[in-house]
PDB file of C-alpha atoms in Angstrom:
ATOM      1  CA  UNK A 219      35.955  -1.848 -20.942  1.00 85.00           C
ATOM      2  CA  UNK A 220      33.672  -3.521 -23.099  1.00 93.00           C
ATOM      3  CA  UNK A 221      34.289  -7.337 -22.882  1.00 96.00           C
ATOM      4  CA  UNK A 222      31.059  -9.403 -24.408  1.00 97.00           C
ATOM      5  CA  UNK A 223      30.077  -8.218 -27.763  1.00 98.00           C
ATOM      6  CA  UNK A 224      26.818  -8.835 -29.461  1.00 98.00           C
ATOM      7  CA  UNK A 225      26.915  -8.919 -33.177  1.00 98.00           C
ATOM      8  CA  UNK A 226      23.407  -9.841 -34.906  1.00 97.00           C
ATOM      9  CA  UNK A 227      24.051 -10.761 -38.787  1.00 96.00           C
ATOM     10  CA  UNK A 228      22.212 -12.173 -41.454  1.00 93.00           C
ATOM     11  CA  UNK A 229      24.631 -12.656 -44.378  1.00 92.00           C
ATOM     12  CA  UNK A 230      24.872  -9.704 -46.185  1.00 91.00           C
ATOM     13  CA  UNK A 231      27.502  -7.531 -46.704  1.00 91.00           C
ATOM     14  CA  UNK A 232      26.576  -5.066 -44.033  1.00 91.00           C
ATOM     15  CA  UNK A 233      26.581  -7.507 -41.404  1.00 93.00           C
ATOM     16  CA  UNK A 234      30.098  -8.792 -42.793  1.00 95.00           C
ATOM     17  CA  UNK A 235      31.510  -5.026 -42.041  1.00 95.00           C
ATOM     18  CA  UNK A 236      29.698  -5.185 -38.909  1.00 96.00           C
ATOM     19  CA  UNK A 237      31.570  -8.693 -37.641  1.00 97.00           C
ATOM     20  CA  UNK A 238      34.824  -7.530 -38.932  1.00 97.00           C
ATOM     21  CA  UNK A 239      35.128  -4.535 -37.317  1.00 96.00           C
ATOM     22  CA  UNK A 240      33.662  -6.205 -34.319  1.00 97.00           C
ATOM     23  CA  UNK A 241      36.624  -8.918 -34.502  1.00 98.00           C
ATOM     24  CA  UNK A 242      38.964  -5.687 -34.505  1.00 97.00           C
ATOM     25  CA  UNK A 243      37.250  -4.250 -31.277  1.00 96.00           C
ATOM     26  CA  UNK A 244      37.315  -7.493 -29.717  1.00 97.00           C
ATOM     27  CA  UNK A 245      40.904  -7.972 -30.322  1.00 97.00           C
ATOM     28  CA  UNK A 246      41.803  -4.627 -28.662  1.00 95.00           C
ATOM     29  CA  UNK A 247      40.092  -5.186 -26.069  1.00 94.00           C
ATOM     30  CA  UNK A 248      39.764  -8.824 -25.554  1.00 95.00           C
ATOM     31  CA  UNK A 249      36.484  -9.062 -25.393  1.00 97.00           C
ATOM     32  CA  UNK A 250      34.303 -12.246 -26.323  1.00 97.00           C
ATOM     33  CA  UNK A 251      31.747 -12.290 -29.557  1.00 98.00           C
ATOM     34  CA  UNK A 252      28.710 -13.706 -29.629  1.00 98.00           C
ATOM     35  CA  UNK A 253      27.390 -13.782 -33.049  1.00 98.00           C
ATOM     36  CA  UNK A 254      23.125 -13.892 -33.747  1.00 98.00           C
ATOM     37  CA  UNK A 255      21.034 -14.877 -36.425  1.00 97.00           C
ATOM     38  CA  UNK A 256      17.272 -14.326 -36.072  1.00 96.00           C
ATOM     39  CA  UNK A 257      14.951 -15.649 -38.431  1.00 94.00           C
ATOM     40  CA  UNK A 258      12.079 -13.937 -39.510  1.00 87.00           C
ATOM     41  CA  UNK A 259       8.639 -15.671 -39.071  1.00 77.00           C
ATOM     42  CA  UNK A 260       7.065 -16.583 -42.245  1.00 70.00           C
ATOM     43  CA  UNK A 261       3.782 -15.205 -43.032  1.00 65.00           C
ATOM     44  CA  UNK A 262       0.929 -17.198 -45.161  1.00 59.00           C
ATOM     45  CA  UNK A 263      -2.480 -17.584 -45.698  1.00 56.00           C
ATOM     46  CA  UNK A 264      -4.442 -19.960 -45.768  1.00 60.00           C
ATOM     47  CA  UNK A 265      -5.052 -20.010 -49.728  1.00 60.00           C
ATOM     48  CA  UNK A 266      -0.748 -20.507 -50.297  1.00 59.00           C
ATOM     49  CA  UNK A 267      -1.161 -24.136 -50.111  1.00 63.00           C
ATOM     50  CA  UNK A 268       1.097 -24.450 -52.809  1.00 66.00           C
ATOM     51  CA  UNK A 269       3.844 -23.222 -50.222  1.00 72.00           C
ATOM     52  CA  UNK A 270       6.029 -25.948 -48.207  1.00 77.00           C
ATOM     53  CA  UNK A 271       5.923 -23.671 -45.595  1.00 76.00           C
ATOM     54  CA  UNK A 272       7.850 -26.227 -42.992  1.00 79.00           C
ATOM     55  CA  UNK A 273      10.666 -26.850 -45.838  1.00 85.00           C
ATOM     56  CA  UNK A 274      10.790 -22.941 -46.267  1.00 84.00           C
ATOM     57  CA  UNK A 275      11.638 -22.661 -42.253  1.00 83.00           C
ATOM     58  CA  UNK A 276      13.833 -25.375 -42.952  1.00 91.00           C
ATOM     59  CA  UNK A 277      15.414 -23.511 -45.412  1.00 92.00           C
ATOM     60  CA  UNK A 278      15.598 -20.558 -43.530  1.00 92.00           C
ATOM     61  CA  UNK A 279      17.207 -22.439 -40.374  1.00 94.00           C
ATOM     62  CA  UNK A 280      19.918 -24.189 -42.987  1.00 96.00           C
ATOM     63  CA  UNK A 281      20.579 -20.808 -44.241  1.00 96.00           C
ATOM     64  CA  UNK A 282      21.141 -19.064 -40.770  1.00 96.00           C
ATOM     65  CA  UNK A 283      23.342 -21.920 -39.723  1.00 97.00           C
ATOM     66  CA  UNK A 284      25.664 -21.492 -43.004  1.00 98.00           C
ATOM     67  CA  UNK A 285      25.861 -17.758 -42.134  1.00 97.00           C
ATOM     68  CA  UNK A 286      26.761 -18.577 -38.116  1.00 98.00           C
ATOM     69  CA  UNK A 287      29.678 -21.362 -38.999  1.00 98.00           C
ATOM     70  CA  UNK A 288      31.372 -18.869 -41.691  1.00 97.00           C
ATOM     71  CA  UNK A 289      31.589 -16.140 -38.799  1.00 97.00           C
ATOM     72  CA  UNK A 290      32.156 -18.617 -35.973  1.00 98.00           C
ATOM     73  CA  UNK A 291      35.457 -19.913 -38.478  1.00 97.00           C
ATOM     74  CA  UNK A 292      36.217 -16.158 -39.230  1.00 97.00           C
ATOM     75  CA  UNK A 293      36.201 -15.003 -35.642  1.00 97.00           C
ATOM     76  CA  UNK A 294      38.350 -18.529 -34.502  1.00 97.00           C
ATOM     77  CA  UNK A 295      40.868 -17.464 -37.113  1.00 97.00           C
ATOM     78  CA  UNK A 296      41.533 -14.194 -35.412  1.00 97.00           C
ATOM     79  CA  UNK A 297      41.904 -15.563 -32.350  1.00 96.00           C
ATOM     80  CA  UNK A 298      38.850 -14.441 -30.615  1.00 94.00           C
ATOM     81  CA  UNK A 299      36.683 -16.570 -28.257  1.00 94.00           C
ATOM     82  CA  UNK A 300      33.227 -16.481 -29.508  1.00 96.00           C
ATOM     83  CA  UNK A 301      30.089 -18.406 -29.704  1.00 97.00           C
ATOM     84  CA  UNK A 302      27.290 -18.417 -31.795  1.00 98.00           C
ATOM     85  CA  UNK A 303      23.232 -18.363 -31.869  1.00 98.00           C
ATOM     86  CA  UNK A 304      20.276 -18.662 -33.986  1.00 97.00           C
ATOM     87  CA  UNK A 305      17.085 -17.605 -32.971  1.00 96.00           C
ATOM     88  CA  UNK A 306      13.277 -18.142 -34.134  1.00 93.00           C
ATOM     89  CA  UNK A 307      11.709 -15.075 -33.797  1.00 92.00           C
ATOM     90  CA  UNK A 308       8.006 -16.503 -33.153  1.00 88.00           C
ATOM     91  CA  UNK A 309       6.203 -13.442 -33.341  1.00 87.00           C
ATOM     92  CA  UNK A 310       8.508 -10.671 -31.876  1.00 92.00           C
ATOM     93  CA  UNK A 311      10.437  -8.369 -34.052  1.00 93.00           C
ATOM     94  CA  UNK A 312      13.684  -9.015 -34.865  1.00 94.00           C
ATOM     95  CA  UNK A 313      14.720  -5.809 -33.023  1.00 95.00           C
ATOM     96  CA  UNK A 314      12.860  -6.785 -29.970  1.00 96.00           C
ATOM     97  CA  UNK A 315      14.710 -10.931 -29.866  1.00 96.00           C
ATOM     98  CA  UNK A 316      18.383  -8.926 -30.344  1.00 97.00           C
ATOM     99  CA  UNK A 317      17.712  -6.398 -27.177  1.00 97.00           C
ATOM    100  CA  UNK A 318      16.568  -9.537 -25.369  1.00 97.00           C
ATOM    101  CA  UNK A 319      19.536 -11.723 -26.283  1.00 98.00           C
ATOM    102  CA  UNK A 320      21.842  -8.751 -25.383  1.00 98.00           C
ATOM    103  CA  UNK A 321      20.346  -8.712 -21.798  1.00 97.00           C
ATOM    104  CA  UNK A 322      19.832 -12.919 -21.089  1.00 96.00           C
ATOM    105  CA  UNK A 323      23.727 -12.678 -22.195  1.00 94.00           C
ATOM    106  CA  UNK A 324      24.650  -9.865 -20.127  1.00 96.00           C
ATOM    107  CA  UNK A 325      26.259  -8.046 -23.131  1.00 97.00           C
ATOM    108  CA  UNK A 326      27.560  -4.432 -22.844  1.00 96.00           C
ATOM    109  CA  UNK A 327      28.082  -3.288 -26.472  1.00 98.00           C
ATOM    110  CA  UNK A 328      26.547  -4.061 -29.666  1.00 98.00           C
ATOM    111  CA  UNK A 329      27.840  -4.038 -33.068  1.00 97.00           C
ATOM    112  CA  UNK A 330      25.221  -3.935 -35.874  1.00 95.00           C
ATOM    113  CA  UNK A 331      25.622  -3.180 -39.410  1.00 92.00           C
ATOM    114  CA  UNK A 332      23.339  -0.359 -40.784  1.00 88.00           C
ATOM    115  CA  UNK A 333      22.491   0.384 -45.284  1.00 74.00           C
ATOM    116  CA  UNK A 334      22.610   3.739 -43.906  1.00 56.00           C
ATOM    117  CA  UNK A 335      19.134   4.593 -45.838  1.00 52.00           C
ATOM    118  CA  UNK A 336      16.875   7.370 -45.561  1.00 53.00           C
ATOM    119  CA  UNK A 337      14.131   8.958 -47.037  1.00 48.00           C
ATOM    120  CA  UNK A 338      11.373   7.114 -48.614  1.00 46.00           C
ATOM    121  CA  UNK A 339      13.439   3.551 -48.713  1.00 43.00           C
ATOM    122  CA  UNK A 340      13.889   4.321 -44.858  1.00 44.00           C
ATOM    123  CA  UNK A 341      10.291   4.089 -44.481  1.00 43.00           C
ATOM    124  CA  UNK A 342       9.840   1.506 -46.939  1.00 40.00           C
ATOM    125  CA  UNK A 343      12.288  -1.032 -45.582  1.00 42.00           C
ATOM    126  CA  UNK A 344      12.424  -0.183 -41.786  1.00 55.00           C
ATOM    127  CA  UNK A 345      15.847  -0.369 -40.543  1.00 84.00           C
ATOM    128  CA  UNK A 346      16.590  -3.053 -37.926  1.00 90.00           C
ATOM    129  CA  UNK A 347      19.793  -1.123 -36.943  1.00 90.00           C
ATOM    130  CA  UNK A 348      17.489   1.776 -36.160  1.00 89.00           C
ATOM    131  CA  UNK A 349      15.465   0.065 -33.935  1.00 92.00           C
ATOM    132  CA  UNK A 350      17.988  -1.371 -32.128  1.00 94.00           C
ATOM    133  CA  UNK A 351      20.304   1.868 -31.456  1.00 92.00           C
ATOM    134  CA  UNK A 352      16.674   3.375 -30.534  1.00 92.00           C
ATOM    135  CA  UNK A 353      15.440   0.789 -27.747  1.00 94.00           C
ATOM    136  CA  UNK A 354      18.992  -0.874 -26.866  1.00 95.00           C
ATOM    137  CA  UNK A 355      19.650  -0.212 -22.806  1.00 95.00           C
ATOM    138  CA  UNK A 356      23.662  -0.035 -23.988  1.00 97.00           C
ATOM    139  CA  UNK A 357      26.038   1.036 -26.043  1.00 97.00           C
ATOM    140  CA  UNK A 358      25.381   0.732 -29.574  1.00 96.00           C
ATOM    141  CA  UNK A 359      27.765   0.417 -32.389  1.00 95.00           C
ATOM    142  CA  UNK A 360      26.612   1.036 -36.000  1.00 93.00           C
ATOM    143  CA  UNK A 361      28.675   0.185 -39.086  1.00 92.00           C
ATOM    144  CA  UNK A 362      27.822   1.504 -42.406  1.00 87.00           C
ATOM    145  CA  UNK A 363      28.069  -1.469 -44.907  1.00 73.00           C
ATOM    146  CA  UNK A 364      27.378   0.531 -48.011  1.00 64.00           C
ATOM    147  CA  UNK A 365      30.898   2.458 -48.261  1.00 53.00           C
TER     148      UNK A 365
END
């Protein structure tokens, strides 16, 4: 049924429910994972010049590479073939880069963890998982990290 699998994550432990029950699903069904990290562009000014702003992207990059190998190792322990992808965003939203990787790798379902907020934090902090579920062109599924 469903047999390539996006999974965005960005190391917290939301996205950690989201690629483990994605590693279940894929198992089932035998379905191949690819696992995405986006980073964020990094806003400045011109009066921050006490900011290293290329060794914060550098940072950044090291960061999102860390997070990638732990779930590429995770998802090659369970036996599931997988790759793995880290993306710049360069002036899209993140939501906008995952619905795009989803259709350049011809993905049918994705799994994406979700805080599960609302209210005024909802507004506050935007919801990535939100976005996606509201402009993806498939399937969608959302994991609630925050059990």
């Amino acid at each position: 049924m469903y047999q390539r699998i996006l999974v965005p994550i960005d190391g917290s432990a939301t996205s950690e429910y989201a690629l483990n029950e994605a590693i279940k699903f894929a198992q089932q069904q035998k379905a191949h994972i690819e696992a995405l990290h986006v980073i964020e562009d990094v806003l400045f000014s011109e009066n921050d010049d006490y900011i290293n702003y290329a060794e914060l992207v550098r940072s950044l990059r090291t960061n999102g590479e860390k997070i990638l190998v732990q779930a590429q190792n995770k998802m090659k322990q369970s036996g599931i073939e997988c790759e793995t992808k880290l993306l710049v965003a360069q002036g899209e939203r993140i939501v906008d880069v995952i619905i795009n990787e989803a259709k350049s790798n011809a993905a049918d379902l994705i799994i994406i963890g979700t805080h599960g907020r609302s209210g005024f934090s909802r507004i506050l902090l935007g919801s990535v998982a939100e976005g996606v579920a509201r402009t993806s062109h498939i399937p969608i599924l959302l994991i609630r990290g925050d059990k």
